PDB file of C-alpha atoms in Angstrom:
ATOM      1  CA  UNK A1464      16.432  -7.944  -2.413  1.00  0.00           C
ATOM      2  CA  UNK A1465      14.098  -6.814  -5.354  1.00  0.00           C
ATOM      3  CA  UNK A1466      13.601  -3.127  -5.419  1.00  0.00           C
ATOM      4  CA  UNK A1467      10.190  -1.832  -4.457  1.00  0.00           C
ATOM      5  CA  UNK A1468       8.003  -1.328  -7.554  1.00  0.00           C
ATOM      6  CA  UNK A1469       6.899   1.991  -6.679  1.00  0.00           C
ATOM      7  CA  UNK A1470      10.477   3.124  -5.893  1.00  0.00           C
ATOM      8  CA  UNK A1471      11.335   1.777  -9.238  1.00  0.00           C
ATOM      9  CA  UNK A1472       8.660   3.391 -11.363  1.00  0.00           C
ATOM     10  CA  UNK A1473       8.781   6.942  -9.822  1.00  0.00           C
ATOM     11  CA  UNK A1474      12.380   7.157  -8.947  1.00  0.00           C
ATOM     12  CA  UNK A1475      11.654   7.940  -5.418  1.00  0.00           C
ATOM     13  CA  UNK A1476      14.098   6.076  -3.226  1.00  0.00           C
ATOM     14  CA  UNK A1477      13.000   4.470   0.145  1.00  0.00           C
ATOM     15  CA  UNK A1478      14.469   6.260   3.091  1.00  0.00           C
ATOM     16  CA  UNK A1479      16.306   4.334   5.891  1.00  0.00           C
ATOM     17  CA  UNK A1480      14.156   2.644   8.515  1.00  0.00           C
ATOM     18  CA  UNK A1481      14.137   4.713  11.868  1.00  0.00           C
ATOM     19  CA  UNK A1482      13.616   1.366  14.023  1.00  0.00           C
ATOM     20  CA  UNK A1483      10.978   2.627  16.006  1.00  0.00           C
ATOM     21  CA  UNK A1484       9.076  -0.570  15.705  1.00  0.00           C
ATOM     22  CA  UNK A1485       5.897   0.579  15.341  1.00  0.00           C
ATOM     23  CA  UNK A1486       5.277  -1.557  12.248  1.00  0.00           C
ATOM     24  CA  UNK A1487       6.175  -4.643  14.186  1.00  0.00           C
ATOM     25  CA  UNK A1488       3.879  -3.721  17.334  1.00  0.00           C
ATOM     26  CA  UNK A1489       0.795  -2.674  15.449  1.00  0.00           C
ATOM     27  CA  UNK A1490       0.107  -4.965  12.371  1.00  0.00           C
ATOM     28  CA  UNK A1491      -3.467  -5.382  10.877  1.00  0.00           C
ATOM     29  CA  UNK A1492      -3.742  -7.362   7.612  1.00  0.00           C
ATOM     30  CA  UNK A1493      -6.122  -6.056   5.089  1.00  0.00           C
ATOM     31  CA  UNK A1494      -7.943  -9.557   5.033  1.00  0.00           C
ATOM     32  CA  UNK A1495     -10.398 -10.048   8.197  1.00  0.00           C
ATOM     33  CA  UNK A1496      -8.681 -12.762  10.611  1.00  0.00           C
ATOM     34  CA  UNK A1497     -11.523 -15.239  10.149  1.00  0.00           C
ATOM     35  CA  UNK A1498     -10.597 -15.190   6.411  1.00  0.00           C
ATOM     36  CA  UNK A1499      -6.748 -15.239   6.948  1.00  0.00           C
ATOM     37  CA  UNK A1500      -6.934 -18.247   8.967  1.00  0.00           C
ATOM     38  CA  UNK A1501      -9.127 -20.034   6.352  1.00  0.00           C
ATOM     39  CA  UNK A1502      -6.276 -19.104   4.162  1.00  0.00           C
ATOM     40  CA  UNK A1503      -3.791 -20.340   6.206  1.00  0.00           C
ATOM     41  CA  UNK A1504      -5.536 -23.756   6.735  1.00  0.00           C
ATOM     42  CA  UNK A1505      -5.618 -23.824   2.802  1.00  0.00           C
ATOM     43  CA  UNK A1506      -1.872 -23.679   2.851  1.00  0.00           C
ATOM     44  CA  UNK A1507      -1.462 -20.135   1.714  1.00  0.00           C
ATOM     45  CA  UNK A1508       2.308 -19.001   2.388  1.00  0.00           C
ATOM     46  CA  UNK A1509       1.682 -15.591   3.568  1.00  0.00           C
ATOM     47  CA  UNK A1510      -1.059 -16.621   5.983  1.00  0.00           C
ATOM     48  CA  UNK A1511       0.811 -19.505   7.355  1.00  0.00           C
ATOM     49  CA  UNK A1512       3.788 -17.318   7.739  1.00  0.00           C
ATOM     50  CA  UNK A1513       2.073 -14.264   9.365  1.00  0.00           C
ATOM     51  CA  UNK A1514       0.396 -16.508  12.114  1.00  0.00           C
ATOM     52  CA  UNK A1515       3.990 -18.164  12.816  1.00  0.00           C
ATOM     53  CA  UNK A1516       5.455 -14.989  14.031  1.00  0.00           C
ATOM     54  CA  UNK A1517       2.468 -12.690  14.928  1.00  0.00           C
ATOM     55  CA  UNK A1518       0.248 -12.792  18.211  1.00  0.00           C
ATOM     56  CA  UNK A1519      -2.885 -10.825  18.800  1.00  0.00           C
ATOM     57  CA  UNK A1520      -3.885  -8.073  21.214  1.00  0.00           C
ATOM     58  CA  UNK A1521      -6.480  -9.144  23.401  1.00  0.00           C
ATOM     59  CA  UNK A1522      -8.593  -6.094  22.159  1.00  0.00           C
ATOM     60  CA  UNK A1523      -8.288  -2.682  20.223  1.00  0.00           C
ATOM     61  CA  UNK A1524      -7.783  -0.849  23.598  1.00  0.00           C
ATOM     62  CA  UNK A1525      -4.809  -2.856  24.258  1.00  0.00           C
ATOM     63  CA  UNK A1526      -3.277  -2.305  20.933  1.00  0.00           C
ATOM     64  CA  UNK A1527      -4.157   1.622  21.297  1.00  0.00           C
ATOM     65  CA  UNK A1528      -2.205   1.814  24.404  1.00  0.00           C
ATOM     66  CA  UNK A1529       1.170   0.786  22.303  1.00  0.00           C
ATOM     67  CA  UNK A1530       0.579   1.957  18.892  1.00  0.00           C
ATOM     68  CA  UNK A1531      -2.602   4.542  19.007  1.00  0.00           C
ATOM     69  CA  UNK A1532      -1.758   6.262  15.823  1.00  0.00           C
ATOM     70  CA  UNK A1533      -1.774   3.039  13.829  1.00  0.00           C
ATOM     71  CA  UNK A1534      -5.031   1.896  15.488  1.00  0.00           C
ATOM     72  CA  UNK A1535      -7.018   5.004  14.683  1.00  0.00           C
ATOM     73  CA  UNK A1536      -5.853   5.149  11.188  1.00  0.00           C
ATOM     74  CA  UNK A1537      -6.645   1.576  10.618  1.00  0.00           C
ATOM     75  CA  UNK A1538      -9.913   1.654  12.150  1.00  0.00           C
ATOM     76  CA  UNK A1539     -10.974   4.607  10.066  1.00  0.00           C
ATOM     77  CA  UNK A1540      -9.833   2.892   6.988  1.00  0.00           C
ATOM     78  CA  UNK A1541     -11.618  -0.312   7.795  1.00  0.00           C
ATOM     79  CA  UNK A1542     -14.840   1.691   8.084  1.00  0.00           C
ATOM     80  CA  UNK A1543     -14.666   2.470   4.364  1.00  0.00           C
ATOM     81  CA  UNK A1544     -13.430  -1.099   3.346  1.00  0.00           C
ATOM     82  CA  UNK A1545     -16.128  -3.616   2.005  1.00  0.00           C
ATOM     83  CA  UNK A1546     -13.826  -6.401   2.961  1.00  0.00           C
ATOM     84  CA  UNK A1547     -14.739  -5.472   6.647  1.00  0.00           C
ATOM     85  CA  UNK A1548     -18.444  -4.785   6.034  1.00  0.00           C
ATOM     86  CA  UNK A1549     -18.223  -1.929   8.330  1.00  0.00           C
ATOM     87  CA  UNK A1550     -17.516  -4.365  11.303  1.00  0.00           C
ATOM     88  CA  UNK A1551     -14.535  -3.058  13.346  1.00  0.00           C
ATOM     89  CA  UNK A1552     -14.859  -6.452  15.279  1.00  0.00           C
ATOM     90  CA  UNK A1553     -13.215  -7.971  12.182  1.00  0.00           C
ATOM     91  CA  UNK A1554     -10.040  -5.673  12.773  1.00  0.00           C
ATOM     92  CA  UNK A1555      -7.506  -7.448  14.678  1.00  0.00           C
ATOM     93  CA  UNK A1556      -4.254  -5.816  15.897  1.00  0.00           C
ATOM     94  CA  UNK A1557      -0.971  -8.019  15.970  1.00  0.00           C
ATOM     95  CA  UNK A1558       2.603  -7.675  17.292  1.00  0.00           C
ATOM     96  CA  UNK A1559       5.581  -9.644  16.330  1.00  0.00           C
ATOM     97  CA  UNK A1560       6.668 -12.129  18.790  1.00  0.00           C
ATOM     98  CA  UNK A1561      10.150 -11.585  17.738  1.00  0.00           C
ATOM     99  CA  UNK A1562      10.577  -7.851  18.287  1.00  0.00           C
ATOM    100  CA  UNK A1563      13.358  -7.354  21.010  1.00  0.00           C
ATOM    101  CA  UNK A1564      12.993  -4.418  23.358  1.00  0.00           C
ATOM    102  CA  UNK A1565      15.508  -2.424  21.539  1.00  0.00           C
ATOM    103  CA  UNK A1566      13.035  -2.664  18.644  1.00  0.00           C
ATOM    104  CA  UNK A1567      15.484  -5.008  16.653  1.00  0.00           C
ATOM    105  CA  UNK A1568      14.128  -7.902  15.007  1.00  0.00           C
ATOM    106  CA  UNK A1569      15.156 -11.147  16.676  1.00  0.00           C
ATOM    107  CA  UNK A1570      14.931 -13.234  13.521  1.00  0.00           C
ATOM    108  CA  UNK A1571      16.417 -10.874  11.004  1.00  0.00           C
ATOM    109  CA  UNK A1572      18.022 -13.272   8.963  1.00  0.00           C
ATOM    110  CA  UNK A1573      15.122 -15.486   8.831  1.00  0.00           C
ATOM    111  CA  UNK A1574      12.322 -12.925   8.697  1.00  0.00           C
ATOM    112  CA  UNK A1575       9.380 -13.762   6.233  1.00  0.00           C
ATOM    113  CA  UNK A1576       9.149 -12.288   2.795  1.00  0.00           C
ATOM    114  CA  UNK A1577       6.572  -9.772   3.820  1.00  0.00           C
ATOM    115  CA  UNK A1578       8.671  -8.366   6.543  1.00  0.00           C
ATOM    116  CA  UNK A1579      11.508  -7.907   4.049  1.00  0.00           C
ATOM    117  CA  UNK A1580       9.198  -6.290   1.619  1.00  0.00           C
ATOM    118  CA  UNK A1581       7.683  -3.716   3.648  1.00  0.00           C
ATOM    119  CA  UNK A1582       6.804  -1.385   2.817  1.00  0.00           C
ATOM    120  CA  UNK A1583       5.588  -2.843  -0.308  1.00  0.00           C
ATOM    121  CA  UNK A1584       3.206  -0.057  -1.321  1.00  0.00           C
ATOM    122  CA  UNK A1585       2.891   3.604  -0.195  1.00  0.00           C
ATOM    123  CA  UNK A1586      -0.639   2.936   0.667  1.00  0.00           C
ATOM    124  CA  UNK A1587      -0.041   0.817   3.902  1.00  0.00           C
ATOM    125  CA  UNK A1588      -1.081   2.192   7.247  1.00  0.00           C
ATOM    126  CA  UNK A1589       1.825   3.870   8.885  1.00  0.00           C
ATOM    127  CA  UNK A1590       2.595   5.060  12.345  1.00  0.00           C
ATOM    128  CA  UNK A1591       2.659   9.070  12.592  1.00  0.00           C
ATOM    129  CA  UNK A1592       6.282   9.180  13.043  1.00  0.00           C
ATOM    130  CA  UNK A1593       7.456   6.411  10.384  1.00  0.00           C
ATOM    131  CA  UNK A1594      10.463   7.316   8.543  1.00  0.00           C
ATOM    132  CA  UNK A1595       8.595   6.076   5.251  1.00  0.00           C
ATOM    133  CA  UNK A1596       5.558   8.610   5.450  1.00  0.00           C
ATOM    134  CA  UNK A1597       7.318  11.263   3.345  1.00  0.00           C
ATOM    135  CA  UNK A1598       8.211   8.720   0.735  1.00  0.00           C
ATOM    136  CA  UNK A1599       4.704   7.268   0.793  1.00  0.00           C
ATOM    137  CA  UNK A1600       3.250  10.800   0.128  1.00  0.00           C
ATOM    138  CA  UNK A1601       5.548  11.419  -2.547  1.00  0.00           C
ATOM    139  CA  UNK A1602       4.662   8.266  -4.143  1.00  0.00           C
ATOM    140  CA  UNK A1603       0.948   8.793  -3.799  1.00  0.00           C
ATOM    141  CA  UNK A1604       1.255  12.192  -5.594  1.00  0.00           C
ATOM    142  CA  UNK A1605       2.741  10.421  -8.456  1.00  0.00           C
ATOM    143  CA  UNK A1606       0.585   7.691  -8.718  1.00  0.00           C
ATOM    144  CA  UNK A1607      -2.339  10.291  -8.608  1.00  0.00           C
ATOM    145  CA  UNK A1608      -0.837  12.332 -11.451  1.00  0.00           C
ATOM    146  CA  UNK A1609      -0.381   9.253 -13.315  1.00  0.00           C
ATOM    147  CA  UNK A1610      -3.667   8.219 -13.070  1.00  0.00           C
ATOM    148  CA  UNK A1611      -5.012  11.607 -13.992  1.00  0.00           C
ATOM    149  CA  UNK A1612      -2.857  11.980 -17.111  1.00  0.00           C
ATOM    150  CA  UNK A1613      -3.970   8.610 -18.249  1.00  0.00           C
ATOM    151  CA  UNK A1614      -7.738   9.679 -17.988  1.00  0.00           C
ATOM    152  CA  UNK A1615      -6.796  13.012 -19.798  1.00  0.00           C
ATOM    153  CA  UNK A1616      -4.975  11.374 -22.611  1.00  0.00           C
ATOM    154  CA  UNK A1617      -7.991   9.121 -23.114  1.00  0.00           C
ATOM    155  CA  UNK A1618     -10.227  12.118 -23.389  1.00  0.00           C
ATOM    156  CA  UNK A1619      -7.822  14.003 -25.780  1.00  0.00           C
ATOM    157  CA  UNK A1620      -7.597  10.942 -27.904  1.00  0.00           C
ATOM    158  CA  UNK A1621     -11.277  11.047 -28.122  1.00  0.00           C
ATOM    159  CA  UNK A1622     -11.294  14.652 -29.037  1.00  0.00           C
ATOM    160  CA  UNK A1623      -8.831  14.207 -31.671  1.00  0.00           C
ATOM    161  CA  UNK A1624     -10.970  11.260 -33.065  1.00  0.00           C
ATOM    162  CA  UNK A1625     -14.141  13.549 -33.154  1.00  0.00           C
ATOM    163  CA  UNK A1626     -15.820  11.453 -30.603  1.00  0.00           C
ATOM    164  CA  UNK A1627     -16.091  14.116 -27.819  1.00  0.00           C
ATOM    165  CA  UNK A1628     -15.904  17.175 -29.867  1.00  0.00           C
ATOM    166  CA  UNK A1629     -15.411  19.338 -26.719  1.00  0.00           C
ATOM    167  CA  UNK A1630     -11.571  19.562 -26.605  1.00  0.00           C
ATOM    168  CA  UNK A1631      -9.642  19.490 -23.339  1.00  0.00           C
ATOM    169  CA  UNK A1632      -8.514  22.485 -21.276  1.00  0.00           C
ATOM    170  CA  UNK A1633      -4.616  22.866 -20.805  1.00  0.00           C
ATOM    171  CA  UNK A1634      -4.679  22.484 -17.144  1.00  0.00           C
ATOM    172  CA  UNK A1635      -6.082  18.910 -17.375  1.00  0.00           C
ATOM    173  CA  UNK A1636      -2.402  17.738 -18.259  1.00  0.00           C
ATOM    174  CA  UNK A1637       1.144  18.386 -16.917  1.00  0.00           C
ATOM    175  CA  UNK A1638       2.996  21.006 -18.550  1.00  0.00           C
ATOM    176  CA  UNK A1639       5.697  18.779 -19.665  1.00  0.00           C
ATOM    177  CA  UNK A1640       3.085  16.479 -21.083  1.00  0.00           C
ATOM    178  CA  UNK A1641       1.248  19.118 -22.768  1.00  0.00           C
ATOM    179  CA  UNK A1642       4.443  20.093 -24.650  1.00  0.00           C
ATOM    180  CA  UNK A1643       5.207  16.552 -25.874  1.00  0.00           C
ATOM    181  CA  UNK A1644       1.719  16.576 -27.049  1.00  0.00           C
ATOM    182  CA  UNK A1645       1.626  19.575 -28.829  1.00  0.00           C
ATOM    183  CA  UNK A1646       1.731  18.331 -32.337  1.00  0.00           C
ATOM    184  CA  UNK A1647       0.676  14.746 -31.454  1.00  0.00           C
ATOM    185  CA  UNK A1648      -1.248  12.446 -33.508  1.00  0.00           C
ATOM    186  CA  UNK A1649      -3.857   9.985 -32.286  1.00  0.00           C
ATOM    187  CA  UNK A1650      -1.379   7.180 -32.856  1.00  0.00           C
ATOM    188  CA  UNK A1651       1.206   8.957 -30.650  1.00  0.00           C
ATOM    189  CA  UNK A1652      -1.261   9.398 -28.007  1.00  0.00           C
ATOM    190  CA  UNK A1653      -2.046   5.616 -28.367  1.00  0.00           C
ATOM    191  CA  UNK A1654       1.590   4.998 -27.594  1.00  0.00           C
ATOM    192  CA  UNK A1655       1.491   7.298 -24.561  1.00  0.00           C
ATOM    193  CA  UNK A1656      -1.567   5.935 -23.354  1.00  0.00           C
ATOM    194  CA  UNK A1657      -0.325   2.569 -23.255  1.00  0.00           C
ATOM    195  CA  UNK A1658       2.781   3.424 -21.299  1.00  0.00           C
ATOM    196  CA  UNK A1659       0.958   5.290 -18.671  1.00  0.00           C
ATOM    197  CA  UNK A1660      -2.012   2.458 -18.686  1.00  0.00           C
ATOM    198  CA  UNK A1661       1.013  -0.271 -18.377  1.00  0.00           C
ATOM    199  CA  UNK A1662       2.583   1.398 -15.418  1.00  0.00           C
ATOM    200  CA  UNK A1663      -0.707   2.079 -14.051  1.00  0.00           C
ATOM    201  CA  UNK A1664      -1.657  -1.670 -14.388  1.00  0.00           C
ATOM    202  CA  UNK A1665       1.606  -2.881 -13.043  1.00  0.00           C
ATOM    203  CA  UNK A1666       1.218  -0.638  -9.772  1.00  0.00           C
ATOM    204  CA  UNK A1667      -2.630  -0.923  -9.080  1.00  0.00           C
ATOM    205  CA  UNK A1668      -2.695  -4.617  -8.023  1.00  0.00           C
ATOM    206  CA  UNK A1669       0.013  -3.610  -5.258  1.00  0.00           C
ATOM    207  CA  UNK A1670      -2.255  -0.883  -4.246  1.00  0.00           C
ATOM    208  CA  UNK A1671      -5.394  -3.118  -3.904  1.00  0.00           C
ATOM    209  CA  UNK A1672      -4.081  -6.385  -2.797  1.00  0.00           C
ATOM    210  CA  UNK A1673      -1.189  -5.931  -0.426  1.00  0.00           C
ATOM    211  CA  UNK A1674      -1.323  -8.298   2.500  1.00  0.00           C
ATOM    212  CA  UNK A1675      -0.445  -5.737   5.169  1.00  0.00           C
ATOM    213  CA  UNK A1676      -3.356  -3.209   5.349  1.00  0.00           C
ATOM    214  CA  UNK A1677      -2.488  -1.841   1.881  1.00  0.00           C
ATOM    215  CA  UNK A1678      -5.826  -0.745   0.469  1.00  0.00           C
ATOM    216  CA  UNK A1679      -6.050   1.735   3.397  1.00  0.00           C
ATOM    217  CA  UNK A1680      -5.276   5.652   3.290  1.00  0.00           C
TER     218      UNK A1680
END
């Protein structure tokens, strides 16, 4: 199985799944069901695989009785997502029809790719007791530092080129990065900026477009 891109980028290994089963009992895609069904009708592989193994709860209350933490976190996130147009009715919760009573997967060898990839991003909605939460928190911290450093590099480059003239305070960059930049030229900054930009751009689509509630929280 390919390494998780966030795990590879930040060197933070994924922990072992605790097999609580909540991720299989409380799934809510980051695309409203009506749109996901349209994608399935158009032959989208993820959408078709999703509906082949997932069965919807009759209501949010039914899902809340099983996975309350996931339901609450997802509804909070949905209110902030333009994809759902502030309409909680578009948020549908599902459970896998192949999850067994011992929380093991009944089709593990034949499970869809999105199951194999989970969690494809630290930005997915996870249950409060999920084993992946510490990993997600560490990756989010690294991602935030990366984007912050990229912005600071751009400002510093502008300052060196005389575009801003205001300089840059030391606390805007990590100490290690500041040391590396002590005698940096604009050309060197450009290389560092491109490295940061390349890594940020490689991870951002996964942050924004994961099929499983990724853009939330």
